[in-house]
Amino acid sequence: MAIAVTLPKLGLTMEEGTVEEWLVEDGQLVTVGMPLLRLATDKIDVDVEAEGEGRMLRVVGNGSTLAPGTVLGYLLAEGEAPPAGVAAAMPVQTAVAAAMPVQTAAEPVAAPADATHQSTPLVAHSGPITVDGRVFVSPNARRVAAELGVDPTLLRGTGPNGRVVSEDVEAASAGQAVQPVQAGHTATEAPRITNPLARRDAAQAGIDLGALGTPHVTRQDVRAAIGQQGQAPSASASSAVAAQPTALDPALAGQESASIIPLKGMRGTIAARMLQSLTEMAQLTHGFEVTMDAVVELRNTLKEQYRDLGMQVPSLNDFVVRAASLALRRHPILNSTIVGKEIHVLSRIHMGLAVAVPGGLMVPVIRDADRLSLFDLARATKEMAEACRSGSIGLDALEGGTFAVTSLGSYGVDFFTPVINPGNVGILGVGRLRDSGRWEGDRFVKTEVLTLSLTFDHRVVDGAPAAEFLQTMNELLARPLVLLPGA
Amino acid sequence: MTTRELTYVKAFNEGMHQAMAADPDVFLIGEDVAGYGGVFHMFDGLLTEFGEARVKDTPIAEQAIIGLGVGAAARGLRPVCDLMFMDFIGVAMDQIFNQAAKMKYMFGGAVSVPLTITTAGGAGMSAAAQHSQSLEAWLAHVPGLKVAMPASPYDAKGLIVGAIRDDNPTIVVLNKRMLGLKGPVPEELYSIPMGVANVVHTGSDVTIIAMGRMVVEADKAVTALGEQGISAELIDPRTVQPLDIDTIITSVKKTNRVLIVHEAVEFGGIGAEISSQIQERVFDYLDAPVARLAAPFAPVPYAPVLENAYVPDAPRIAAAVRRLVERS
């Protein structure tokens, strides 16, 4: 029994994923748990692992962007034929299938796999799809085919269930599509678009899909073509990123690139979202020094009393995150989002935490952060950060943040300008804990401070209310016992 | 012609005022329609303007309300009888389908029944299973009745005036969730005849046929689909009986793919009839089976979460269209 490998749904809002790279070859013997392919979503990259064993049959190519649940391939038992209606990307069936259109893919034809076939595996997509020995042709396709003098049963259907639709007939008539070819000839194929988004991008940029020279046009192909045309970036930030010049600036031409890091996966997501943030919002940053003496003192007490019990003492950052969660309750405008021409002030506080990981950063979200006690918050933060670094974080845990905190204090940074996560209106940067001093009457006393950097979207929040949020932070951090209980 | 924004219920109300002012034979009866102006304020101000002789409150007696209307209509007046919630129509059904619908036929055309019945249907208010139904398919099944489902403020005014002027019994089904919906409405008196569909959007990839409030949801879906490069044509039949099948057929011949959306239960709904007529007339123009999106075969739930899941909405309409047009 063939085991279908499907595109997993990794989060509630996940609508598509891209097969970044197949990690196993067609026909390779696969065992349970073996990584089959690298899947990229707009938030994370994951390896899809085999849930059974068998010989790999890939049915989609690298770069395909597809909806969750789409069959990407099958694991076949030894000697097992592919399921009916599946056009294998297996080279053995290529030109033969095209030459003998009525042959169903479920009955593999024994033919020598020579080098020509190996180099053009996509030709396998050119044969008609048969189910129970029938080629399904829509009524409209039959009508159009009769008018245009095309035999629709020789075409490969691109409609649901492999049905030949009128567009297939029209494409064939226009000479773009695969016509039955004599054995030995190489067939060319009309572009088949996996995704309406690719079609839209192409239409917007005026790209001729037929000219892309690939039989399986993905959104990436279209973006690449847009880049080659050197056209102005389109409205969407992601294509703006993709539409950067594809050649080195002449001024840098003498340079050899030491290494090349593709702007895709997590890097691509960060690039798109940060550019989107800075192009769409009116961002500015307040720097504000808060006194941390009370927090430091409480932490020292906790350290002393917890030491022998092996209990975890919340970090400085945990205190700041807790204070920010409570401050958001008093200043709900910072916990809002813009929808069209409206500001929607949100009722729940879901705190995003910037976590640096190799090659980039992630922003896991602690839901209802304001309801958690300091200790529960510290535990959740630790678990989230570990899950990010180990790569076990789920897509759901990276969605839905309403505000974010990012800390560079441990790197010695005092003040910086954090960039707001799109969809939020604020982000709080936490600086280094440092010694300072202040006058108490005639006495100069030592004190410990850190700088908070609050970036806010001026479309929503004005300077004074943003400053009031920071004052509240200062008050809360001066009375850290208030931060301990939850709810 | 001066046009301004009015809510659905105000537009309907204006149509009532103008139709009554234009024709002294028009009168209104129903529960709470006079002093209270109707539970949905559909009839505000009519008592003040036209007096007690033409705007009458009745006891809670739906059968009597319609019976009075049938008799008055047969004698030449143009009554508007209000049934408040569509769910209450069963009480008056004998008067509607055995009397109002049959008289003209059984008297060999010697009598006509220019009766208008107004009522409010539709879910989305957490009004529970007995106050949320969409029963237009019952009515459309009876020869002799006409059924209008206004889906915009413009149509709410035009269709009530059209119904009052029509010489046959006509039921105008307002949608409770749309009462506050705003849209452009001309100040002047105008009338939309029964059986003329409205092409809300023109498009080339797929035809969406939606009724009542589903037109509003489909409208949002059309916008979302447009952003994804899918060009959808949206048709609101306006009246499900008579059905403007010609407009639908013309569109299907152009797009080759159809989705029908209604709020009523899918089984035996208007969608089944439209779907059947399409495949009978233009089978050879279809690239996909005619698709339907409607409520599941269950009473309307009271819980808001369940009710939202029960009634089709824009995202589900868009998803259904994508399934229709997707190609590998």
PDB file of N, CA and C in Angstrom, chain A residues 346-402:
ATOM      1  N   LEU A 346      -6.524  45.622  21.237  1.00  0.00           N
ATOM      2  CA  LEU A 346      -6.754  44.195  21.477  1.00  0.00           C
ATOM      3  C   LEU A 346      -6.978  43.929  22.959  1.00  0.00           C
ATOM      4  N   SER A 347      -7.828  42.936  23.232  1.00  0.00           N
ATOM      5  CA  SER A 347      -8.187  42.692  24.623  1.00  0.00           C
ATOM      6  C   SER A 347      -7.192  41.770  25.317  1.00  0.00           C
ATOM      7  N   ARG A 348      -6.470  40.984  24.545  1.00  0.00           N
ATOM      8  CA  ARG A 348      -5.541  40.054  25.182  1.00  0.00           C
ATOM      9  C   ARG A 348      -4.104  40.440  24.832  1.00  0.00           C
ATOM     10  N   ILE A 349      -3.229  40.152  25.778  1.00  0.00           N
ATOM     11  CA  ILE A 349      -1.829  40.550  25.631  1.00  0.00           C
ATOM     12  C   ILE A 349      -0.994  39.306  25.365  1.00  0.00           C
ATOM     13  N   HIS A 350      -0.537  39.171  24.135  1.00  0.00           N
ATOM     14  CA  HIS A 350       0.307  38.045  23.756  1.00  0.00           C
ATOM     15  C   HIS A 350       1.704  38.591  23.467  1.00  0.00           C
ATOM     16  N   MET A 351       2.662  38.233  24.327  1.00  0.00           N
ATOM     17  CA  MET A 351       3.966  38.890  24.282  1.00  0.00           C
ATOM     18  C   MET A 351       4.933  38.130  23.400  1.00  0.00           C
ATOM     19  N   GLY A 352       5.446  38.803  22.392  1.00  0.00           N
ATOM     20  CA  GLY A 352       6.480  38.209  21.555  1.00  0.00           C
ATOM     21  C   GLY A 352       7.848  38.452  22.176  1.00  0.00           C
ATOM     22  N   LEU A 353       8.721  37.456  22.101  1.00  0.00           N
ATOM     23  CA  LEU A 353      10.064  37.579  22.664  1.00  0.00           C
ATOM     24  C   LEU A 353      11.076  37.292  21.569  1.00  0.00           C
ATOM     25  N   ALA A 354      11.915  38.272  21.270  1.00  0.00           N
ATOM     26  CA  ALA A 354      12.910  38.045  20.224  1.00  0.00           C
ATOM     27  C   ALA A 354      13.988  37.107  20.761  1.00  0.00           C
ATOM     28  N   VAL A 355      14.216  36.024  20.038  1.00  0.00           N
ATOM     29  CA  VAL A 355      15.221  35.041  20.450  1.00  0.00           C
ATOM     30  C   VAL A 355      16.204  34.875  19.293  1.00  0.00           C
ATOM     31  N   ALA A 356      17.483  35.124  19.587  1.00  0.00           N
ATOM     32  CA  ALA A 356      18.491  34.949  18.540  1.00  0.00           C
ATOM     33  C   ALA A 356      18.763  33.465  18.360  1.00  0.00           C
ATOM     34  N   VAL A 357      18.770  33.027  17.101  1.00  0.00           N
ATOM     35  CA  VAL A 357      19.116  31.640  16.796  1.00  0.00           C
ATOM     36  C   VAL A 357      20.168  31.692  15.685  1.00  0.00           C
ATOM     37  N   PRO A 358      20.914  30.612  15.477  1.00  0.00           N
ATOM     38  CA  PRO A 358      21.918  30.643  14.417  1.00  0.00           C
ATOM     39  C   PRO A 358      21.275  31.023  13.080  1.00  0.00           C
ATOM     40  N   GLY A 359      21.825  32.025  12.441  1.00  0.00           N
ATOM     41  CA  GLY A 359      21.331  32.418  11.117  1.00  0.00           C
ATOM     42  C   GLY A 359      20.178  33.392  11.146  1.00  0.00           C
ATOM     43  N   GLY A 360      19.721  33.796  12.338  1.00  0.00           N
ATOM     44  CA  GLY A 360      18.606  34.742  12.328  1.00  0.00           C
ATOM     45  C   GLY A 360      17.975  34.901  13.695  1.00  0.00           C
ATOM     46  N   LEU A 361      16.700  35.204  13.714  1.00  0.00           N
ATOM     47  CA  LEU A 361      16.015  35.295  14.989  1.00  0.00           C
ATOM     48  C   LEU A 361      14.580  34.825  14.841  1.00  0.00           C
ATOM     49  N   MET A 362      14.001  34.452  15.976  1.00  0.00           N
ATOM     50  CA  MET A 362      12.600  34.028  15.999  1.00  0.00           C
ATOM     51  C   MET A 362      11.901  34.826  17.085  1.00  0.00           C
ATOM     52  N   VAL A 363      10.592  34.948  16.943  1.00  0.00           N
ATOM     53  CA  VAL A 363       9.821  35.679  17.941  1.00  0.00           C
ATOM     54  C   VAL A 363       8.699  34.777  18.462  1.00  0.00           C
ATOM     55  N   PRO A 364       9.029  33.871  19.404  1.00  0.00           N
ATOM     56  CA  PRO A 364       7.973  33.045  19.990  1.00  0.00           C
ATOM     57  C   PRO A 364       7.033  33.924  20.818  1.00  0.00           C
ATOM     58  N   VAL A 365       5.810  33.468  20.982  1.00  0.00           N
ATOM     59  CA  VAL A 365       4.778  34.288  21.619  1.00  0.00           C
ATOM     60  C   VAL A 365       4.272  33.613  22.895  1.00  0.00           C
ATOM     61  N   ILE A 366       4.270  34.373  23.979  1.00  0.00           N
ATOM     62  CA  ILE A 366       3.683  33.878  25.227  1.00  0.00           C
ATOM     63  C   ILE A 366       2.279  34.442  25.326  1.00  0.00           C
ATOM     64  N   ARG A 367       1.298  33.550  25.269  1.00  0.00           N
ATOM     65  CA  ARG A 367      -0.084  33.976  25.248  1.00  0.00           C
ATOM     66  C   ARG A 367      -0.561  34.445  26.621  1.00  0.00           C
ATOM     67  N   ASP A 368      -1.356  35.494  26.628  1.00  0.00           N
ATOM     68  CA  ASP A 368      -1.884  36.053  27.875  1.00  0.00           C
ATOM     69  C   ASP A 368      -0.762  36.261  28.893  1.00  0.00           C
ATOM     70  N   ALA A 369       0.315  36.855  28.445  1.00  0.00           N
ATOM     71  CA  ALA A 369       1.500  37.014  29.286  1.00  0.00           C
ATOM     72  C   ALA A 369       1.173  37.797  30.554  1.00  0.00           C
ATOM     73  N   ASP A 370       0.216  38.727  30.469  1.00  0.00           N
ATOM     74  CA  ASP A 370      -0.089  39.554  31.637  1.00  0.00           C
ATOM     75  C   ASP A 370      -0.760  38.768  32.745  1.00  0.00           C
ATOM     76  N   ARG A 371      -1.269  37.576  32.432  1.00  0.00           N
ATOM     77  CA  ARG A 371      -1.976  36.793  33.447  1.00  0.00           C
ATOM     78  C   ARG A 371      -1.027  35.841  34.181  1.00  0.00           C
ATOM     79  N   LEU A 372       0.189  35.689  33.667  1.00  0.00           N
ATOM     80  CA  LEU A 372       1.123  34.747  34.271  1.00  0.00           C
ATOM     81  C   LEU A 372       1.864  35.399  35.429  1.00  0.00           C
ATOM     82  N   SER A 373       2.133  34.602  36.468  1.00  0.00           N
ATOM     83  CA  SER A 373       2.993  35.097  37.538  1.00  0.00           C
ATOM     84  C   SER A 373       4.403  35.239  36.979  1.00  0.00           C
ATOM     85  N   LEU A 374       5.233  35.981  37.679  1.00  0.00           N
ATOM     86  CA  LEU A 374       6.608  36.184  37.230  1.00  0.00           C
ATOM     87  C   LEU A 374       7.297  34.830  37.018  1.00  0.00           C
ATOM     88  N   PHE A 375       6.998  33.885  37.902  1.00  0.00           N
ATOM     89  CA  PHE A 375       7.704  32.602  37.832  1.00  0.00           C
ATOM     90  C   PHE A 375       7.206  31.770  36.650  1.00  0.00           C
ATOM     91  N   ASP A 376       5.897  31.795  36.422  1.00  0.00           N
ATOM     92  CA  ASP A 376       5.363  31.076  35.257  1.00  0.00           C
ATOM     93  C   ASP A 376       5.879  31.700  33.968  1.00  0.00           C
ATOM     94  N   LEU A 377       5.980  33.014  33.976  1.00  0.00           N
ATOM     95  CA  LEU A 377       6.477  33.717  32.790  1.00  0.00           C
ATOM     96  C   LEU A 377       7.933  33.336  32.516  1.00  0.00           C
ATOM     97  N   ALA A 378       8.726  33.275  33.604  1.00  0.00           N
ATOM     98  CA  ALA A 378      10.136  32.928  33.459  1.00  0.00           C
ATOM     99  C   ALA A 378      10.275  31.516  32.890  1.00  0.00           C
ATOM    100  N   ARG A 379       9.424  30.611  33.380  1.00  0.00           N
ATOM    101  CA  ARG A 379       9.484  29.223  32.916  1.00  0.00           C
ATOM    102  C   ARG A 379       9.088  29.165  31.437  1.00  0.00           C
ATOM    103  N   ALA A 380       8.011  29.845  31.090  1.00  0.00           N
ATOM    104  CA  ALA A 380       7.538  29.824  29.700  1.00  0.00           C
ATOM    105  C   ALA A 380       8.594  30.413  28.765  1.00  0.00           C
ATOM    106  N   THR A 381       9.230  31.495  29.217  1.00  0.00           N
ATOM    107  CA  THR A 381      10.247  32.145  28.396  1.00  0.00           C
ATOM    108  C   THR A 381      11.405  31.190  28.120  1.00  0.00           C
ATOM    109  N   LYS A 382      11.822  30.495  29.180  1.00  0.00           N
ATOM    110  CA  LYS A 382      12.956  29.577  29.064  1.00  0.00           C
ATOM    111  C   LYS A 382      12.605  28.447  28.093  1.00  0.00           C
ATOM    112  N   GLU A 383      11.417  27.903  28.246  1.00  0.00           N
ATOM    113  CA  GLU A 383      11.010  26.789  27.376  1.00  0.00           C
ATOM    114  C   GLU A 383      10.935  27.225  25.915  1.00  0.00           C
ATOM    115  N   MET A 384      10.364  28.424  25.725  1.00  0.00           N
ATOM    116  CA  MET A 384      10.225  28.929  24.353  1.00  0.00           C
ATOM    117  C   MET A 384      11.597  29.126  23.706  1.00  0.00           C
ATOM    118  N   ALA A 385      12.496  29.737  24.459  1.00  0.00           N
ATOM    119  CA  ALA A 385      13.819  30.029  23.898  1.00  0.00           C
ATOM    120  C   ALA A 385      14.529  28.728  23.555  1.00  0.00           C
ATOM    121  N   GLU A 386      14.397  27.718  24.441  1.00  0.00           N
ATOM    122  CA  GLU A 386      15.045  26.439  24.166  1.00  0.00           C
ATOM    123  C   GLU A 386      14.436  25.772  22.935  1.00  0.00           C
ATOM    124  N   ALA A 387      13.097  25.869  22.836  1.00  0.00           N
ATOM    125  CA  ALA A 387      12.429  25.262  21.679  1.00  0.00           C
ATOM    126  C   ALA A 387      12.877  25.934  20.381  1.00  0.00           C
ATOM    127  N   CYS A 388      13.085  27.251  20.434  1.00  0.00           N
ATOM    128  CA  CYS A 388      13.554  27.962  19.242  1.00  0.00           C
ATOM    129  C   CYS A 388      14.941  27.490  18.859  1.00  0.00           C
ATOM    130  N   ARG A 389      15.816  27.398  19.866  1.00  0.00           N
ATOM    131  CA  ARG A 389      17.212  27.063  19.560  1.00  0.00           C
ATOM    132  C   ARG A 389      17.335  25.616  19.115  1.00  0.00           C
ATOM    133  N   SER A 390      16.455  24.736  19.627  1.00  0.00           N
ATOM    134  CA  SER A 390      16.545  23.328  19.220  1.00  0.00           C
ATOM    135  C   SER A 390      15.752  23.078  17.938  1.00  0.00           C
ATOM    136  N   GLY A 391      15.000  24.087  17.488  1.00  0.00           N
ATOM    137  CA  GLY A 391      14.238  23.925  16.250  1.00  0.00           C
ATOM    138  C   GLY A 391      12.937  23.165  16.442  1.00  0.00           C
ATOM    139  N   SER A 392      12.544  22.938  17.689  1.00  0.00           N
ATOM    140  CA  SER A 392      11.320  22.157  17.903  1.00  0.00           C
ATOM    141  C   SER A 392      10.089  23.052  18.078  1.00  0.00           C
ATOM    142  N   ILE A 393      10.269  24.353  17.890  1.00  0.00           N
ATOM    143  CA  ILE A 393       9.139  25.272  18.093  1.00  0.00           C
ATOM    144  C   ILE A 393       8.082  25.063  17.008  1.00  0.00           C
ATOM    145  N   GLY A 394       6.824  25.090  17.396  1.00  0.00           N
ATOM    146  CA  GLY A 394       5.742  24.923  16.433  1.00  0.00           C
ATOM    147  C   GLY A 394       5.358  26.271  15.825  1.00  0.00           C
ATOM    148  N   LEU A 395       4.787  26.212  14.646  1.00  0.00           N
ATOM    149  CA  LEU A 395       4.408  27.446  13.964  1.00  0.00           C
ATOM    150  C   LEU A 395       3.391  28.244  14.794  1.00  0.00           C
ATOM    151  N   ASP A 396       2.493  27.529  15.465  1.00  0.00           N
ATOM    152  CA  ASP A 396       1.467  28.216  16.267  1.00  0.00           C
ATOM    153  C   ASP A 396       2.093  29.097  17.340  1.00  0.00           C
ATOM    154  N   ALA A 397       3.239  28.639  17.885  1.00  0.00           N
ATOM    155  CA  ALA A 397       3.880  29.394  18.964  1.00  0.00           C
ATOM    156  C   ALA A 397       4.570  30.636  18.434  1.00  0.00           C
ATOM    157  N   LEU A 398       4.631  30.791  17.122  1.00  0.00           N
ATOM    158  CA  LEU A 398       5.299  31.966  16.544  1.00  0.00           C
ATOM    159  C   LEU A 398       4.281  32.966  16.009  1.00  0.00           C
ATOM    160  N   GLU A 399       3.001  32.718  16.259  1.00  0.00           N
ATOM    161  CA  GLU A 399       1.969  33.570  15.681  1.00  0.00           C
ATOM    162  C   GLU A 399       1.178  34.291  16.755  1.00  0.00           C
ATOM    163  N   GLY A 400       0.631  35.415  16.388  1.00  0.00           N
ATOM    164  CA  GLY A 400      -0.376  36.051  17.230  1.00  0.00           C
ATOM    165  C   GLY A 400       0.156  37.012  18.268  1.00  0.00           C
ATOM    166  N   GLY A 401       1.449  37.372  18.216  1.00  0.00           N
ATOM    167  CA  GLY A 401       1.978  38.321  19.181  1.00  0.00           C
ATOM    168  C   GLY A 401       1.321  39.679  19.025  1.00  0.00           C
ATOM    169  N   THR A 402       1.087  40.371  20.157  1.00  0.00           N
ATOM    170  CA  THR A 402       0.454  41.684  20.094  1.00  0.00           C
ATOM    171  C   THR A 402       1.433  42.803  20.466  1.00  0.00           C
TER     172      THR A 402
END
